[in-house]
Amino acid sequence: MTNRFIRFLVGFIVLCVLGAAGAAAAENVVLSTGFEDGTTQGWGPRGTETVAAVKGIAHSGSYSLAVTKRTLTWNGAIHELPGPLSAGAVYHVSLWAMCNNGPAKPRVTLSAEKSYQDTSAAHVYSNVKTFTLTQGEWSLLEADYTVPGDKGLARVDIYLETPYKADAQVTDEDRYDIYMDDVTITRLGAEQMISIQTGIPGLRDVLAPWFTIGAAVPPAFVDRTDVHSSLLIKHFSTLVAGNAMKPDALQPKEGEFNWKDADAIVSFAGLTGMTVRGHTLLWHNQIPDWFFTDPKDPSKPATRELLLQRMKTHIQTVVEHFAGDVASWDVVNEVLSDRSGLRSLSEGSKWLSIIGPDYIEKAFLYAREADPDAQLVINDYNLESDPRKLAEMYTLVKGLKARKIPVDAVGFQMHISMYAPSVQEIKTAIEKIASLGVKVVITEMDVSIYRDDSQQAVPMTPELLKAQGARYKELFDLFKAEAKKGIIDTVVMWGCADDDTWLDNFPVMGRPNAPLFFDRRLQAKPAYWAVVDPSKM
Ligand code: XIL
């Protein structure tokens, strides 16, 4: 062969490979539109709402897709997911959304509807991910959907709706319009699909000599076709519902309990040998307004007697429902003020103003009556960073104990950062509370990569993640020492991996964070190795 021919051959092969790679990448995009031709591009309504391409409101170009005249929460634009629907195939959905009416922080949920070859079989709906927007602003929504292995699955449709409310409970506030633009759906190639690392030690096994390690989860993660379920089984021994056991999820309307999502988490935990913590019986957030209003005149507050009775019914119905399955309850959450004393109306809580300070002890007494065996916890944040708040918690729990109120433990949420507070401050806080003769539970841990709210998004460099690992190491060394003293037996992370953390949207909307042990592709981070084997960090 001449040199010239060899060069030609090599060039030809390189071109073929590049061409094939390019073609494969292009084929991966299965749907992409900015609605610029003024049509809906195959998107349609789910109910009686109007779905149309509109000019003048757009994220880019001049058109977007408008969903208006929604009457029920499940109304929204829907599109068939392009096949073939091979089980395990992962679709990445990326779109911009905007709501220009309704609440200040409208929420939209990307959901999937499955239908079956057996056309008489009921369709099955699942929520893929819920996003909180800011009214009037376009936000990028991104989520992965894995095609499940359901027998006889014929088709999957994806759609954008708003968080579920029973039809009769829907008000005009819930009927906000949804605009969508620049939608791209990509079918990930096998090499891009997420799978967990199987050859590494399970966190739960490594930490078992000291404490149980838990994670807060949405119900979607306990679906066996979702790869997160494998991560949970391998690494965690306790689960908490991130939202599904809060009052608004369990009792959206007085007397109508909705157990589905919470039950799914509890039954997954039972089948996979995990325990469950319940979060939370009473809070000032994520609780429906009906609790606090007079049923005859909604402009008036409920009376003390009525609110106490509603609180008792809620606590006892919920605790009895999960008795035997939920071993520990956050009975009250965030009852302390960030300024002084108990949280009041000015900080969003109606419990104190309507009932008075004894609402806390009543909540514990009701919970104890409903389950004599569950651990009952008072849960709060910043106890480790705010000495004033810590002192108030100390006094509060001391008083409750003196009056024989069944408080078994104080929950330290432990939403902290890489930079503060110091291990010494955390140790002092934990031991001060433990001196009251109660346990300490770490209930919602995450370690933000940001110093404060004002810091701009930073790149997640290997150095940054290593520094986070070093921080995790010192924190877990402290927890192990406290475990040896019998003070801590449970540490719960507020999420199982960085692809699902509330810190992406709090305290700064849309600023990506990376506060947990596993990254957005569920791979072990330095933080994981810091706890499992620091020599591999
Ligand atoms: C957060 C959830 O993670 C979010 O999904 C939800 O939108 C808001 O609440 N302290 C608590 C938790 O006690 O219930 C909060 O969870 C995080 C702060």
Coordinates of C-alpha atoms and ligand atoms in Angstrom, one line a residue:
M1 CA 0.0 0.0 0.0
T2 CA 1.3 3.4 -0.8
N3 CA 1.5 6.0 1.9
R4 CA -1.0 8.1 0.1
F5 CA -3.5 5.3 0.1
I6 CA -2.9 4.6 3.8
R7 CA -3.5 8.3 4.5
F8 CA -6.7 8.2 2.5
L9 CA -7.9 5.1 4.3
V10 CA -7.2 6.5 7.7
G11 CA -8.9 9.8 6.7
F12 CA -11.9 7.8 5.4
I13 CA -12.2 5.8 8.6
V14 CA -12.0 8.8 10.8
L15 CA -14.7 10.6 8.8
C16 CA -17.0 7.5 9.0
V17 CA -16.6 7.3 12.7
L18 CA -17.2 11.0 13.2
G19 CA -20.1 10.8 10.9
A20 CA -21.7 7.8 12.7
A21 CA -21.2 9.5 16.1
G22 CA -22.8 12.7 14.8
A23 CA -25.7 10.8 13.3
A24 CA -26.2 8.9 16.6
A25 CA -26.1 12.1 18.6
A26 CA -28.6 13.7 16.2
E27 CA -30.9 10.7 16.4
N28 CA -31.0 11.0 20.2
V29 CA -33.1 14.1 20.0
V30 CA -36.6 12.7 19.6
L31 CA -38.5 15.9 19.9
S32 CA -37.4 19.6 19.6
T33 CA -39.6 22.6 19.1
G34 CA -39.9 26.3 19.9
F35 CA -43.4 26.4 18.3
E36 CA -42.1 29.1 15.9
D37 CA -44.3 27.8 13.0
G38 CA -47.4 28.8 15.1
T39 CA -48.6 25.2 15.5
T40 CA -48.8 23.1 18.7
Q41 CA -46.4 20.5 17.2
G42 CA -48.5 17.6 18.4
W43 CA -49.1 18.9 21.9
G44 CA -52.8 18.7 22.9
P45 CA -55.1 19.3 25.9
R46 CA -55.8 16.6 28.5
G47 CA -59.3 18.0 29.3
T48 CA -61.3 21.0 28.3
E49 CA -58.4 23.4 28.6
T50 CA -57.1 25.3 25.5
V51 CA -53.7 24.5 24.1
A52 CA -52.4 26.8 21.4
A53 CA -49.2 28.3 20.0
V54 CA -49.4 32.0 20.8
K55 CA -47.4 34.9 19.5
G56 CA -45.9 37.6 21.7
I57 CA -45.1 35.5 24.8
A58 CA -42.0 33.4 24.3
H59 CA -38.8 32.3 26.0
S60 CA -37.0 32.6 22.6
G61 CA -38.3 33.7 19.2
S62 CA -41.8 34.9 19.1
Y63 CA -44.0 31.9 19.9
S64 CA -44.7 29.6 22.8
L65 CA -47.3 27.0 23.7
A66 CA -50.0 28.4 25.9
V67 CA -52.2 26.3 28.1
T68 CA -55.2 28.4 29.2
K69 CA -58.7 27.9 30.6
R70 CA -57.5 25.2 32.9
T71 CA -60.2 24.0 35.3
L72 CA -58.6 21.1 37.1
T73 CA -55.1 20.5 38.4
W74 CA -54.4 17.7 35.9
N75 CA -55.2 19.9 32.9
G76 CA -52.1 20.6 30.8
A77 CA -50.4 20.1 27.4
I78 CA -49.6 16.4 26.6
H79 CA -47.5 14.7 24.0
E80 CA -46.7 11.1 23.2
L81 CA -43.2 10.1 24.1
P82 CA -41.6 8.9 20.8
G83 CA -40.8 5.2 20.9
P84 CA -39.5 2.5 20.8
L85 CA -40.5 2.1 24.5
S86 CA -37.7 -0.2 25.6
A87 CA -37.8 -0.8 29.4
G88 CA -35.0 1.1 31.0
A89 CA -34.6 3.6 28.2
V90 CA -34.0 7.1 29.7
Y91 CA -35.5 10.2 28.2
H92 CA -34.2 13.6 29.2
V93 CA -36.9 16.3 29.1
S94 CA -35.8 19.9 28.9
L95 CA -38.2 22.8 28.5
W96 CA -38.8 26.4 29.6
A97 CA -42.0 27.2 31.5
M98 CA -43.7 30.3 32.7
C99 CA -46.9 31.1 34.5
N100 CA -48.1 34.7 34.4
N101 CA -51.1 34.4 36.8
G102 CA -52.1 32.4 39.9
P103 CA -49.8 32.2 42.9
A104 CA -46.5 34.2 43.3
K105 CA -44.7 30.8 43.3
P106 CA -46.7 28.6 40.9
R107 CA -45.8 24.9 40.9
V108 CA -45.8 22.7 37.8
T109 CA -45.3 19.0 37.7
L110 CA -43.9 17.0 34.8
S111 CA -45.9 13.7 34.7
A112 CA -46.2 10.6 32.6
E113 CA -49.3 8.7 31.6
K114 CA -49.0 5.0 30.8
S115 CA -51.5 3.1 28.6
Y116 CA -51.5 -0.6 27.9
Q117 CA -52.1 -2.9 25.0
D118 CA -55.1 -4.2 26.9
T119 CA -57.2 -1.1 26.3
S120 CA -59.5 -1.9 29.1
A121 CA -56.7 -1.6 31.6
A122 CA -56.7 1.6 33.6
H123 CA -54.1 4.2 32.6
V124 CA -51.4 4.8 35.2
Y125 CA -50.1 8.3 36.1
S126 CA -46.9 9.1 37.8
N127 CA -45.3 12.4 38.7
V128 CA -41.7 12.7 37.4
K129 CA -40.7 16.0 39.0
T130 CA -42.3 19.1 40.5
F131 CA -40.9 22.5 40.0
T132 CA -41.5 25.8 41.8
L133 CA -41.5 28.8 39.4
T134 CA -41.7 32.5 40.0
Q135 CA -44.7 34.2 38.5
G136 CA -43.9 36.0 35.3
E137 CA -40.4 34.4 34.9
W138 CA -39.3 31.7 32.5
S139 CA -37.6 28.8 34.2
L140 CA -35.7 25.9 32.7
L141 CA -37.2 22.6 33.8
E142 CA -35.2 19.4 33.3
A143 CA -35.9 15.9 34.4
D144 CA -35.2 12.3 33.4
Y145 CA -37.9 9.7 32.7
T146 CA -37.1 6.1 32.7
V147 CA -39.4 3.8 30.7
P148 CA -40.7 1.3 33.1
G149 CA -40.8 -2.5 32.6
D150 CA -44.6 -2.8 32.8
K151 CA -46.0 -5.8 31.0
G152 CA -48.0 -4.8 27.9
L153 CA -47.0 -1.2 28.0
A154 CA -48.3 0.4 24.8
R155 CA -47.6 4.0 25.1
V156 CA -46.3 6.8 27.4
D157 CA -47.4 10.4 27.2
I158 CA -45.7 13.2 29.1
Y159 CA -47.5 16.3 30.3
L160 CA -47.1 19.4 32.5
E161 CA -49.8 19.8 35.2
T162 CA -50.0 21.5 38.6
P163 CA -49.8 19.7 41.9
Y164 CA -52.8 17.5 42.5
K165 CA -55.9 18.7 44.4
A166 CA -59.2 16.9 44.5
D167 CA -61.6 18.3 41.9
A168 CA -63.9 19.8 44.6
Q169 CA -61.1 21.5 46.3
V170 CA -59.7 23.3 43.2
T171 CA -60.1 27.1 43.4
D172 CA -59.4 29.9 40.8
E173 CA -55.9 30.3 42.4
D174 CA -55.1 26.8 41.0
R175 CA -56.3 27.5 37.5
Y176 CA -53.3 29.4 36.4
D177 CA -52.1 29.3 32.8
I178 CA -48.9 27.5 31.8
Y179 CA -46.6 28.6 28.9
M180 CA -44.0 26.2 27.5
D181 CA -41.2 26.9 25.1
D182 CA -38.0 25.4 23.6
V183 CA -38.9 21.8 24.4
T184 CA -36.3 19.2 23.8
I185 CA -36.6 15.5 24.5
T186 CA -33.6 13.4 24.2
R187 CA -33.4 9.6 24.3
L188 CA -30.1 8.9 26.1
G189 CA -27.8 6.4 24.6
A190 CA -26.9 3.3 26.6
E191 CA -23.6 4.9 27.7
Q192 CA -25.4 8.0 29.1
M193 CA -27.9 5.9 31.1
I194 CA -27.5 6.2 34.8
S195 CA -26.7 3.1 36.8
I196 CA -25.4 2.9 40.3
Q197 CA -21.9 1.7 41.2
T198 CA -22.3 -1.9 42.5
G199 CA -18.7 -2.6 43.5
I200 CA -18.5 -0.1 46.3
P201 CA -19.4 -0.6 50.0
G202 CA -23.0 0.3 51.1
L203 CA -23.0 3.4 53.4
R204 CA -25.6 1.6 55.6
D205 CA -23.2 -1.3 56.2
V206 CA -20.2 0.9 56.8
L207 CA -22.1 3.1 59.3
A208 CA -24.0 0.3 61.0
P209 CA -21.7 0.1 64.0
W210 CA -22.6 3.7 64.9
F211 CA -26.0 4.7 63.5
T212 CA -28.8 4.2 60.9
I213 CA -28.3 6.3 57.8
G214 CA -31.4 7.6 56.1
A215 CA -32.6 9.7 53.1
A216 CA -35.6 11.8 52.3
V217 CA -37.3 10.7 49.1
P218 CA -40.2 11.5 46.8
P219 CA -42.5 8.6 46.0
A220 CA -41.2 8.2 42.4
F221 CA -37.9 7.0 43.8
V222 CA -39.4 3.9 45.4
D223 CA -40.7 2.6 42.0
R224 CA -38.5 -0.4 41.3
T225 CA -38.0 0.8 37.7
D226 CA -36.4 4.0 38.9
V227 CA -32.7 3.7 39.4
H228 CA -32.9 5.7 42.6
S229 CA -34.6 2.7 44.2
S230 CA -31.3 0.7 43.7
L231 CA -29.3 3.5 45.3
L232 CA -31.6 3.5 48.3
I233 CA -31.5 -0.2 48.8
K234 CA -27.7 -0.3 48.6
H235 CA -26.9 2.6 50.8
F236 CA -29.7 3.6 53.2
S237 CA -31.4 1.9 56.1
T238 CA -34.1 4.5 56.9
L239 CA -36.5 6.5 54.7
V240 CA -38.4 9.8 55.2
A241 CA -41.0 11.2 52.9
G242 CA -39.6 14.5 51.7
N243 CA -43.1 15.9 51.3
A244 CA -45.6 13.0 51.2
M245 CA -46.4 12.9 55.0
K246 CA -46.9 16.6 55.4
P247 CA -50.4 17.8 56.3
D248 CA -51.1 19.1 52.9
A249 CA -50.2 15.8 51.3
L250 CA -52.1 13.6 53.8
Q251 CA -55.2 15.7 54.5
P252 CA -55.7 18.2 51.7
K253 CA -59.4 18.6 52.6
E254 CA -60.9 18.1 56.0
G255 CA -61.6 14.4 56.6
E256 CA -60.2 13.3 53.2
F257 CA -57.0 11.5 53.7
N258 CA -54.7 10.6 50.9
W259 CA -52.3 7.8 51.8
K260 CA -51.2 6.7 48.4
D261 CA -47.7 8.3 48.1
A262 CA -46.8 7.9 51.8
D263 CA -47.9 4.2 51.7
A264 CA -45.8 3.5 48.7
I265 CA -42.7 4.7 50.6
V266 CA -43.6 2.8 53.7
S267 CA -44.3 -0.4 51.8
F268 CA -41.0 -0.1 49.9
A269 CA -39.1 0.4 53.2
G270 CA -40.8 -2.7 54.7
L271 CA -40.0 -4.9 51.7
T272 CA -36.4 -3.8 51.6
G273 CA -35.6 -3.9 55.3
M274 CA -35.6 -0.2 56.0
T275 CA -37.2 1.7 58.9
V276 CA -39.2 4.9 58.4
R277 CA -39.3 8.3 60.1
G278 CA -42.4 10.3 59.8
H279 CA -42.2 14.0 58.9
T280 CA -44.2 15.9 60.0
L281 CA -47.4 15.9 62.0
L282 CA -47.6 19.6 62.6
W283 CA -45.9 22.5 60.8
H284 CA -46.8 26.0 59.7
N285 CA -45.8 25.3 56.1
Q286 CA -47.4 22.8 53.7
I287 CA -50.6 22.8 55.7
P288 CA -53.9 23.6 54.1
D289 CA -55.7 26.7 55.2
W290 CA -58.8 24.9 56.2
F291 CA -57.2 23.8 59.4
F292 CA -57.2 27.4 60.6
T293 CA -60.5 28.8 59.3
D294 CA -64.0 28.9 60.5
P295 CA -66.1 26.4 58.4
K296 CA -69.1 28.7 58.5
D297 CA -67.3 31.9 57.6
P298 CA -63.9 31.3 55.9
S299 CA -62.9 35.0 56.5
K300 CA -62.7 34.2 60.3
P301 CA -60.2 32.0 62.1
A302 CA -61.1 28.7 63.6
T303 CA -61.6 28.8 67.4
R304 CA -59.0 27.3 69.8
E305 CA -61.4 24.3 70.5
L306 CA -61.9 23.6 66.8
L307 CA -58.2 23.8 65.9
L308 CA -57.3 21.6 68.8
Q309 CA -59.9 19.1 67.7
R310 CA -58.7 19.2 64.1
M311 CA -55.1 18.8 65.3
K312 CA -56.0 15.8 67.4
T313 CA -57.9 14.2 64.5
H314 CA -55.0 14.7 62.1
I315 CA -52.3 13.5 64.4
Q316 CA -54.2 10.5 65.6
T317 CA -55.5 9.4 62.2
V318 CA -52.0 9.7 60.7
V319 CA -50.1 8.1 63.6
E320 CA -52.6 5.2 63.9
H321 CA -52.5 4.7 60.1
F322 CA -48.7 4.2 60.3
A323 CA -48.4 2.6 63.7
G324 CA -45.9 -0.2 63.7
D325 CA -44.3 1.1 60.4
V326 CA -43.2 4.5 61.4
A327 CA -40.9 4.2 64.4
S328 CA -40.1 7.9 64.9
W329 CA -42.2 11.0 64.3
D330 CA -41.4 14.7 63.9
V331 CA -44.4 15.7 66.0
V332 CA -43.8 19.5 65.7
N333 CA -41.5 21.2 63.2
E334 CA -39.9 24.6 63.4
V335 CA -42.0 25.9 66.3
L336 CA -39.2 28.3 67.5
S337 CA -38.9 31.8 66.2
D338 CA -35.8 33.1 64.4
R339 CA -36.0 36.1 66.7
S340 CA -37.3 35.2 70.1
G341 CA -39.7 32.7 71.7
L342 CA -42.2 30.6 69.8
R343 CA -42.9 31.2 66.1
S344 CA -45.9 33.5 65.7
L345 CA -48.1 34.9 63.0
S346 CA -45.4 37.3 61.8
E347 CA -43.3 34.2 60.9
G348 CA -46.1 32.4 59.3
S349 CA -47.5 30.2 62.0
K350 CA -51.1 30.4 63.2
W351 CA -50.8 27.6 65.8
L352 CA -49.7 30.0 68.6
S353 CA -52.1 32.8 67.9
I354 CA -55.2 30.5 67.8
I355 CA -54.3 27.9 70.4
G356 CA -51.7 29.4 72.6
P357 CA -48.3 27.9 73.6
D358 CA -49.8 24.7 74.9
Y359 CA -50.4 23.5 71.3
I360 CA -47.0 21.9 71.5
E361 CA -47.7 19.7 74.5
K362 CA -51.1 18.8 73.2
A363 CA -49.5 17.6 70.0
F364 CA -47.2 15.3 71.9
L365 CA -49.9 14.0 74.1
Y366 CA -52.2 13.2 71.1
A367 CA -49.3 11.5 69.3
R368 CA -48.4 9.4 72.4
E369 CA -52.0 8.3 72.8
A370 CA -52.1 7.1 69.2
D371 CA -48.8 5.2 69.4
P372 CA -47.2 4.4 72.7
D373 CA -44.1 3.0 71.1
A374 CA -43.1 5.6 68.5
Q375 CA -40.2 7.9 69.3
L376 CA -41.6 11.5 69.5
V377 CA -39.4 14.3 68.2
I378 CA -39.4 18.1 68.3
N379 CA -37.5 19.2 65.1
D380 CA -35.9 22.5 64.2
Y381 CA -33.1 24.2 62.3
N382 CA -30.2 26.4 63.2
L383 CA -29.9 24.9 66.7
E384 CA -26.2 24.3 66.0
S385 CA -25.6 27.8 64.6
D386 CA -27.8 30.1 66.8
P387 CA -27.0 29.9 70.5
R388 CA -30.1 31.9 71.3
K389 CA -32.3 29.4 69.5
L390 CA -30.5 26.5 71.1
A391 CA -31.1 28.1 74.6
E392 CA -34.8 28.5 73.8
M393 CA -35.0 24.8 72.7
Y394 CA -33.3 23.8 75.8
T395 CA -35.7 25.7 78.0
L396 CA -38.7 24.5 76.1
V397 CA -37.8 20.8 76.2
K398 CA -36.8 21.1 79.9
G399 CA -40.2 22.5 80.7
L400 CA -42.0 19.9 78.7
K401 CA -40.1 17.1 80.4
A402 CA -40.8 18.6 83.8
R403 CA -44.5 18.4 83.0
K404 CA -44.1 14.8 81.8
I405 CA -44.8 15.6 78.2
P406 CA -43.5 12.7 76.2
V407 CA -40.7 14.3 74.2
D408 CA -38.1 11.6 73.4
A409 CA -35.7 13.4 71.2
V410 CA -34.8 16.7 69.6
G411 CA -34.3 16.7 65.8
F412 CA -31.5 18.8 64.5
Q413 CA -32.3 19.4 60.8
M414 CA -28.6 20.1 60.1
H415 CA -29.0 22.2 57.0
I416 CA -25.5 23.5 57.1
S417 CA -22.8 24.5 54.7
M418 CA -19.2 23.6 54.0
Y419 CA -18.1 26.7 55.9
A420 CA -20.2 26.9 59.0
P421 CA -21.0 26.2 61.8
S422 CA -17.8 24.7 63.3
V423 CA -17.7 21.1 64.5
Q424 CA -17.2 22.5 68.0
E425 CA -20.3 24.6 67.9
I426 CA -22.3 21.5 66.6
K427 CA -20.8 19.3 69.4
T428 CA -21.7 21.9 72.1
A429 CA -25.3 22.2 70.8
I430 CA -25.8 18.4 70.6
E431 CA -24.4 17.8 74.0
K432 CA -26.4 20.6 75.6
I433 CA -29.6 19.1 74.4
A434 CA -28.5 15.6 75.4
S435 CA -27.9 16.8 78.9
L436 CA -31.7 17.0 79.3
G437 CA -31.9 13.2 79.0
V438 CA -33.3 13.2 75.5
K439 CA -31.8 11.7 72.3
V440 CA -30.6 13.8 69.3
V441 CA -31.7 12.8 65.8
I442 CA -30.0 14.3 62.8
T443 CA -33.1 14.7 60.7
E444 CA -32.5 16.6 57.4
M445 CA -28.8 16.9 56.8
D446 CA -27.2 18.5 53.8
V447 CA -23.9 20.4 53.4
S448 CA -24.4 23.3 51.0
I449 CA -21.4 24.3 48.8
Y450 CA -22.4 28.0 49.2
R451 CA -21.5 30.3 52.1
D452 CA -24.7 32.2 52.0
D453 CA -27.7 33.4 49.9
S454 CA -25.7 36.1 48.2
Q455 CA -23.1 33.8 46.6
Q456 CA -23.4 33.3 42.8
A457 CA -23.4 29.8 41.3
V458 CA -20.0 28.2 41.4
P459 CA -18.5 25.4 39.3
M460 CA -18.4 22.1 41.1
T461 CA -14.7 21.5 40.7
P462 CA -12.9 18.4 42.0
E463 CA -11.2 20.6 44.6
L464 CA -14.5 22.0 45.9
L465 CA -16.0 18.5 46.2
K466 CA -12.9 17.3 48.0
A467 CA -13.1 20.1 50.5
Q468 CA -16.7 19.2 51.0
G469 CA -15.5 15.6 51.6
A470 CA -13.2 16.8 54.3
R471 CA -16.0 18.7 55.9
Y472 CA -18.2 15.6 55.8
K473 CA -15.4 13.6 57.4
E474 CA -15.2 15.8 60.5
L475 CA -18.9 16.0 60.8
F476 CA -19.4 12.2 60.7
D477 CA -16.5 11.7 63.1
L478 CA -18.4 13.9 65.5
F479 CA -21.6 12.0 64.9
K480 CA -19.8 8.7 65.5
A481 CA -18.4 10.0 68.8
E482 CA -21.9 11.1 69.9
A483 CA -23.2 7.7 68.8
K484 CA -20.7 6.0 71.1
K485 CA -22.0 8.2 73.9
G486 CA -25.5 6.9 73.2
I487 CA -26.8 10.3 72.1
I488 CA -27.3 9.8 68.3
D489 CA -28.6 6.6 66.6
T490 CA -30.0 8.1 63.4
V491 CA -28.6 10.4 60.7
V492 CA -31.0 11.3 57.9
M493 CA -29.8 13.1 54.7
W494 CA -32.3 15.5 53.1
G495 CA -32.2 13.6 49.7
C496 CA -30.3 10.6 48.4
A497 CA -28.3 12.3 45.6
D498 CA -27.6 15.7 44.2
D499 CA -30.1 15.3 41.3
D500 CA -32.9 15.8 43.8
T501 CA -32.1 18.4 46.4
W502 CA -34.3 21.2 47.7
L503 CA -31.2 23.4 47.8
D504 CA -31.3 23.8 44.0
N505 CA -34.2 26.1 44.7
F506 CA -33.6 27.3 48.2
P507 CA -32.6 29.9 49.4
V508 CA -31.8 30.9 45.8
M509 CA -34.1 29.7 43.0
G510 CA -32.3 27.8 40.3
R511 CA -28.8 28.0 41.9
P512 CA -27.5 24.4 41.5
N513 CA -26.2 22.9 44.7
A514 CA -24.4 19.6 45.4
P515 CA -24.9 18.9 49.1
L516 CA -25.1 15.1 49.4
F517 CA -23.0 11.9 49.1
F518 CA -23.9 11.0 45.4
D519 CA -23.7 13.3 42.4
R520 CA -26.4 14.0 39.8
R521 CA -25.6 10.7 38.0
L522 CA -25.8 8.9 41.3
Q523 CA -22.1 8.3 41.5
A524 CA -20.2 8.4 44.8
K525 CA -18.6 11.8 45.5
P526 CA -15.6 12.6 47.7
A527 CA -18.1 13.1 50.5
Y528 CA -19.1 9.4 50.2
W529 CA -15.4 8.3 50.3
A530 CA -14.7 10.6 53.2
V531 CA -17.1 8.6 55.3
V532 CA -16.4 5.2 53.8
D533 CA -12.6 5.2 53.1
P534 CA -10.8 8.6 53.3
S535 CA -7.8 7.2 51.5
K536 CA -9.9 7.0 48.3
M537 CA -11.1 10.6 48.5
Ligands
XIL1 C1 -38.8 20.9 51.8 C2 -38.9 19.9 50.7 O1 -37.6 19.2 50.5 C3 -39.3 20.6 49.4 O2 -39.5 19.6 48.4 C4 -40.5 21.4 49.6 O3 -40.9 22.2 48.5 C5 -40.4 22.3 50.8 O4 -40.0 21.6 52.0 N1 -37.2 21.9 56.6 C6 -38.1 20.9 56.6 C7 -38.5 20.2 55.4 O5 -38.5 20.5 57.8 O6 -39.8 19.7 55.5 C8 -38.3 21.0 54.2 O7 -38.5 20.2 53.0 C9 -36.9 21.6 54.2 C10 -36.6 22.5 55.4

